[in-house]
CSV table of C-alpha atoms in Angstrom, one decimal:
chain,number,residue,atom,x,y,z
A,29,MET,CA,-0.2,0.0,-0.1
A,30,SER,CA,1.4,3.4,-1.0
A,31,THR,CA,1.6,6.0,1.5
A,32,ARG,CA,-1.3,8.5,-0.1
A,33,GLU,CA,-3.6,4.8,0.2
A,34,GLN,CA,-2.2,4.5,3.8
A,35,ALA,CA,-2.8,7.9,4.6
A,36,GLU,CA,-6.5,7.9,2.9
A,37,ALA,CA,-7.0,4.9,5.1
A,38,HIS,CA,-7.7,7.2,7.9
A,39,ARG,CA,-11.4,8.0,7.6
A,40,MET,CA,-11.1,11.9,7.8
A,41,THR,CA,-13.6,13.3,9.9
A,42,GLU,CA,-15.9,16.3,8.7
A,43,ARG,CA,-13.8,18.8,10.7
A,44,ASP,CA,-10.3,17.5,8.6
A,45,SER,CA,-11.5,17.9,5.4
A,46,ARG,CA,-12.5,20.9,6.1
A,47,VAL,CA,-9.0,22.0,7.1
A,48,GLN,CA,-7.4,19.7,3.8
A,49,GLY,CA,-9.8,22.4,1.8
A,50,ILE,CA,-8.7,25.6,3.4
A,51,PHE,CA,-4.8,24.7,3.2
A,52,ASN,CA,-5.3,23.9,-0.6
A,53,ARG,CA,-6.6,27.2,-0.7
A,54,ILE,CA,-4.6,29.6,1.0
A,55,ASN,CA,-0.9,28.6,-0.2
A,56,ALA,CA,0.2,30.8,-1.8
A,57,SER,CA,-0.9,33.5,0.6
A,58,TYR,CA,0.3,31.5,3.6
A,59,ASP,CA,4.3,32.2,4.0
A,60,ARG,CA,3.2,36.1,4.0
A,61,ILE,CA,0.5,35.8,6.5
A,62,ASN,CA,2.6,34.2,8.8
A,63,THR,CA,5.6,36.7,8.3
A,64,LEU,CA,2.7,39.8,8.7
A,65,MET,CA,1.4,38.1,12.2
A,66,THR,CA,4.5,37.5,13.7
A,67,LEU,CA,6.6,40.7,12.5
A,68,GLY,CA,9.0,38.3,10.7
A,69,ARG,CA,9.8,36.0,13.6
A,70,HIS,CA,8.0,33.0,11.9
A,71,ALA,CA,11.5,32.0,9.9
A,72,ALA,CA,13.4,32.3,13.1
A,73,TRP,CA,11.1,29.9,15.2
A,74,CYS,CA,11.2,27.6,12.4
A,75,ARG,CA,15.3,27.5,12.6
A,76,GLU,CA,15.0,27.4,16.1
A,77,VAL,CA,12.9,23.9,15.3
A,78,ALA,CA,15.0,22.4,13.2
A,79,ARG,CA,17.8,23.7,15.6
A,80,ARG,CA,16.6,21.6,18.8
A,81,ALA,CA,15.9,18.9,16.5
A,82,ALA,CA,19.5,18.1,16.1
A,83,VAL,CA,19.6,16.0,13.3
A,84,GLY,CA,23.2,14.9,12.4
A,85,PRO,CA,25.0,13.7,9.5
A,86,GLY,CA,23.5,10.3,7.8
A,87,GLN,CA,20.7,10.7,10.4
A,88,ARG,CA,16.4,11.0,9.2
A,89,LEU,CA,14.4,13.6,10.0
A,90,LEU,CA,10.5,13.3,9.7
A,91,ASP,CA,9.0,17.3,9.4
A,92,ILE,CA,5.2,16.7,9.6
A,93,ALA,CA,2.1,19.1,8.5
A,94,THR,CA,5.3,20.6,6.4
A,95,GLY,CA,3.2,23.2,4.7
A,96,THR,CA,5.6,25.7,2.4
A,97,GLY,CA,8.6,23.3,3.9
A,98,VAL,CA,9.9,26.3,6.2
A,99,ILE,CA,10.8,23.9,8.7
A,100,ALA,CA,12.0,21.1,6.3
A,101,LEU,CA,14.4,23.5,4.3
A,102,ALA,CA,15.8,25.1,7.4
A,103,ALA,CA,16.7,21.7,8.6
A,104,ARG,CA,18.1,21.0,5.4
A,105,ARG,CA,20.2,24.2,5.6
A,106,ARG,CA,21.2,23.1,9.1
A,107,GLU,CA,22.7,19.5,8.3
A,108,PRO,CA,23.2,19.0,4.4
A,109,ARG,CA,24.2,15.2,4.7
A,110,ALA,CA,21.1,14.7,6.8
A,111,GLU,CA,17.9,12.9,4.9
A,112,ILE,CA,14.7,15.0,5.5
A,113,VAL,CA,11.5,14.1,4.7
A,114,ALA,CA,8.7,16.6,4.9
A,115,VAL,CA,4.8,15.7,4.8
A,116,ASP,CA,1.6,17.7,4.3
A,117,PHE,CA,-2.2,16.5,3.7
A,118,SER,CA,-2.4,19.8,1.3
A,119,GLU,CA,-1.1,18.9,-2.3
A,120,ALA,CA,-1.3,22.5,-2.7
A,121,MET,CA,1.0,23.5,-0.1
A,122,LEU,CA,4.0,21.0,-1.1
A,123,ASP,CA,3.7,22.3,-4.7
A,124,SER,CA,4.6,25.7,-3.3
A,125,ALA,CA,7.3,23.7,-1.0
A,126,ARG,CA,8.7,22.1,-4.1
A,127,GLN,CA,8.9,25.9,-5.5
A,128,LYS,CA,11.5,26.8,-3.2
A,129,PRO,CA,15.7,26.7,-3.7
A,130,GLY,CA,16.8,23.4,-1.9
A,131,ALA,CA,13.4,21.5,-2.3
A,132,GLU,CA,15.1,19.5,-5.0
A,133,THR,CA,17.7,18.0,-1.8
A,134,VAL,CA,14.1,17.2,0.6
A,135,THR,CA,11.8,14.5,0.0
A,136,TRP,CA,8.2,15.6,-0.5
A,137,GLU,CA,5.2,13.1,0.3
A,138,PHE,CA,1.5,13.1,0.6
A,139,ALA,CA,0.5,12.2,4.1
A,140,ASP,CA,-2.3,12.2,6.9
A,141,ALA,CA,-0.6,13.1,10.5
A,142,HIS,CA,-3.1,10.6,12.2
A,143,HIS,CA,-2.1,7.5,9.9
A,144,LEU,CA,2.0,7.9,9.2
A,145,GLY,CA,2.8,5.2,6.3
A,146,TYR,CA,6.2,4.8,7.8
A,147,PRO,CA,8.1,1.7,9.4
A,148,ASP,CA,8.3,1.5,13.2
A,149,GLU,CA,11.3,3.5,14.7
A,150,SER,CA,12.4,4.8,11.3
A,151,PHE,CA,13.3,8.4,12.0
A,152,ASP,CA,15.7,10.2,13.9
A,153,ALA,CA,13.8,13.2,15.3
A,154,VAL,CA,10.4,14.6,14.0
A,155,THR,CA,9.2,18.1,13.5
A,156,HIS,CA,6.1,20.0,12.6
A,157,GLY,CA,4.6,23.7,12.9
A,158,TYR,CA,0.8,24.3,13.7
A,159,LEU,CA,0.1,20.8,13.3
A,160,LEU,CA,-2.1,20.1,16.1
A,161,ARG,CA,-4.4,22.9,16.4
A,162,ASN,CA,-5.7,21.6,13.1
A,163,VAL,CA,-6.3,17.4,13.4
A,164,SER,CA,-9.3,16.0,14.6
A,165,ASP,CA,-7.5,13.4,17.2
A,166,ILE,CA,-4.4,15.0,18.5
A,167,PRO,CA,-3.1,11.7,21.1
A,168,ARG,CA,-3.1,9.5,18.1
A,169,VAL,CA,-1.2,12.0,15.8
A,170,LEU,CA,0.9,11.8,19.0
A,171,ALA,CA,1.1,8.2,19.3
A,172,GLU,CA,2.1,8.2,15.7
A,173,GLN,CA,5.2,10.3,15.9
A,174,PHE,CA,6.3,8.1,18.9
A,175,ARG,CA,6.1,5.1,16.9
A,176,VAL,CA,8.1,6.6,13.9
A,177,LEU,CA,11.1,7.9,16.1
A,178,ARG,CA,13.6,5.5,17.1
A,179,PRO,CA,15.0,5.0,21.1
A,180,GLY,CA,15.8,8.2,22.1
A,181,GLY,CA,14.3,10.4,18.9
A,182,ARG,CA,13.0,13.7,19.4
A,183,VAL,CA,10.4,15.4,18.9
A,184,VAL,CA,9.9,19.2,18.5
A,185,VAL,CA,6.9,21.4,18.0
A,186,LEU,CA,6.0,24.5,17.1
A,187,GLU,CA,2.5,25.8,18.2
A,188,THR,CA,0.3,28.7,18.6
A,189,ALA,CA,-1.0,29.1,21.9
A,190,PRO,CA,-4.4,31.0,23.2
A,191,PRO,CA,-3.5,34.2,25.2
A,192,ARG,CA,-3.4,34.3,28.9
A,193,GLY,CA,-2.8,36.9,31.3
A,194,LEU,CA,-3.3,40.6,31.3
A,195,LEU,CA,-3.0,40.9,27.8
A,196,ARG,CA,-5.2,38.2,27.1
A,197,LEU,CA,-8.5,40.6,25.8
A,198,ALA,CA,-6.3,42.6,23.8
A,199,LEU,CA,-4.7,40.3,22.0
A,200,SER,CA,-7.5,38.6,21.5
A,201,ALA,CA,-9.6,41.5,20.5
A,202,GLY,CA,-6.3,42.0,18.1
A,203,MET,CA,-6.2,38.8,16.6
A,204,SER,CA,-10.0,38.1,16.0
A,205,VAL,CA,-10.0,41.8,13.6
A,206,VAL,CA,-6.6,41.9,12.1
A,207,LEU,CA,-6.2,37.6,10.9
A,208,PRO,CA,-9.3,37.8,9.1
A,209,LEU,CA,-8.7,41.0,7.7
A,210,LEU,CA,-4.7,40.0,6.4
A,211,GLY,CA,-6.9,37.2,5.1
A,212,ARG,CA,-9.1,39.2,3.0
A,213,VAL,CA,-6.6,41.6,1.9
A,214,VAL,CA,-3.6,39.4,1.4
A,215,ALA,CA,-5.3,36.2,0.5
A,216,HIS,CA,-8.5,37.1,-0.5
A,217,ASP,CA,-10.0,34.6,1.7
A,218,ARG,CA,-11.4,35.8,4.8
A,219,ASP,CA,-13.6,32.8,5.8
A,220,ALA,CA,-10.1,31.0,5.6
A,221,TYR,CA,-8.5,33.1,8.0
A,222,GLY,CA,-11.3,33.1,10.1
A,223,TYR,CA,-11.2,29.6,10.9
A,224,LEU,CA,-7.0,29.8,11.4
A,225,LYS,CA,-8.4,32.9,14.2
A,226,ASP,CA,-10.5,30.5,16.1
A,227,SER,CA,-8.4,27.5,15.7
A,228,THR,CA,-5.7,29.9,17.5
A,229,LEU,CA,-7.9,31.3,20.0
A,230,GLY,CA,-9.5,27.9,20.6
A,231,PHE,CA,-6.5,25.9,20.8
A,232,ILE,CA,-5.3,24.4,24.1
A,233,PRO,CA,-2.7,25.8,26.4
A,234,PRO,CA,1.0,24.7,26.2
A,235,VAL,CA,1.0,23.0,29.8
A,236,GLU,CA,-1.7,21.0,28.5
A,237,VAL,CA,0.0,20.0,25.1
A,238,ALA,CA,2.7,18.9,27.1
A,239,ARG,CA,1.0,16.9,29.4
A,240,LEU,CA,-0.6,15.0,26.3
A,241,MET,CA,2.8,14.5,25.1
A,242,ALA,CA,3.9,13.1,28.3
A,243,GLN,CA,1.1,10.8,27.8
A,244,ALA,CA,1.9,9.5,24.6
A,245,GLY,CA,5.3,8.2,26.3
A,246,PHE,CA,7.8,11.0,25.7
A,247,GLN,CA,10.1,12.2,28.5
A,248,ASP,CA,11.9,15.4,29.2
A,249,VAL,CA,9.1,17.3,27.5
A,250,GLY,CA,9.7,21.3,27.7
A,251,TYR,CA,8.5,24.4,26.1
A,252,GLU,CA,9.3,27.9,25.7
A,253,THR,CA,6.6,30.6,24.8
A,254,LYS,CA,7.1,32.9,22.1
A,255,TYR,CA,5.9,36.5,21.1
A,256,LEU,CA,3.8,37.5,24.0
A,257,GLY,CA,2.9,33.8,24.4
A,258,THR,CA,0.7,33.3,21.5
A,259,ASN,CA,3.3,30.9,20.4
A,260,VAL,CA,5.2,28.2,21.5
A,261,ILE,CA,8.2,25.7,21.0
A,262,LEU,CA,7.6,22.5,22.7
A,263,TRP,CA,10.2,19.4,22.8
A,264,GLY,CA,10.7,15.9,24.0
A,265,ARG,CA,12.1,12.6,23.5
A,266,ARG,CA,11.2,8.7,22.9
A,267,PRO,CA,12.7,7.1,25.5
A,268,GLU,CA,16.2,5.1,25.1
A,269,VAL,CA,15.5,1.3,25.3
A,270,GLY,CA,15.8,-0.3,28.8
């Protein structure tokens, strides 16, 4: 069974199908919106994810929900001798990633994060950006990542986080106005960026993501918030055998 057939064997929920359609529509504007929304910090966070994954020469990295390939290409630049496999369930996003400089050195494949078509213990590191807020079954997705990691392998995650504390109301109000507006002006798709606003504000806090990672079996789980607490990088590792 091919990787695509294995991915499609997971029966997508109505929400999964909607998310897939949204990302197939916004691929051309996705990098610009991320840059505008983070005041240019998004690329630096992706480089940090690649650095924390720490893939060495001859090792294998799986970048899930690769989107336009920012993390995967950052990992490639960091270690030219690693094998980088980047997957997404949006063909349009993959098409955009394949157009970027250096893309020919990365393996780009279609895959559903709920059912990864790779053998057990086949990667030294797993990375992903803004994946968990968009899936229908977070525990299953994390279990798949644990399964494909080799013992001692690392997982590094870039996610959004709902605003907290004194700035919560201001940031929530600002995001509710700015993100749909950028979607309309830049991407000409207000509805799609309305969904991204809702999925960001409605997502679970970092401490809960860390708990789910630990529940999936990862050890040494930690995280660091970014950008007034609205983004977060989390990490963990699969325990060594014995």
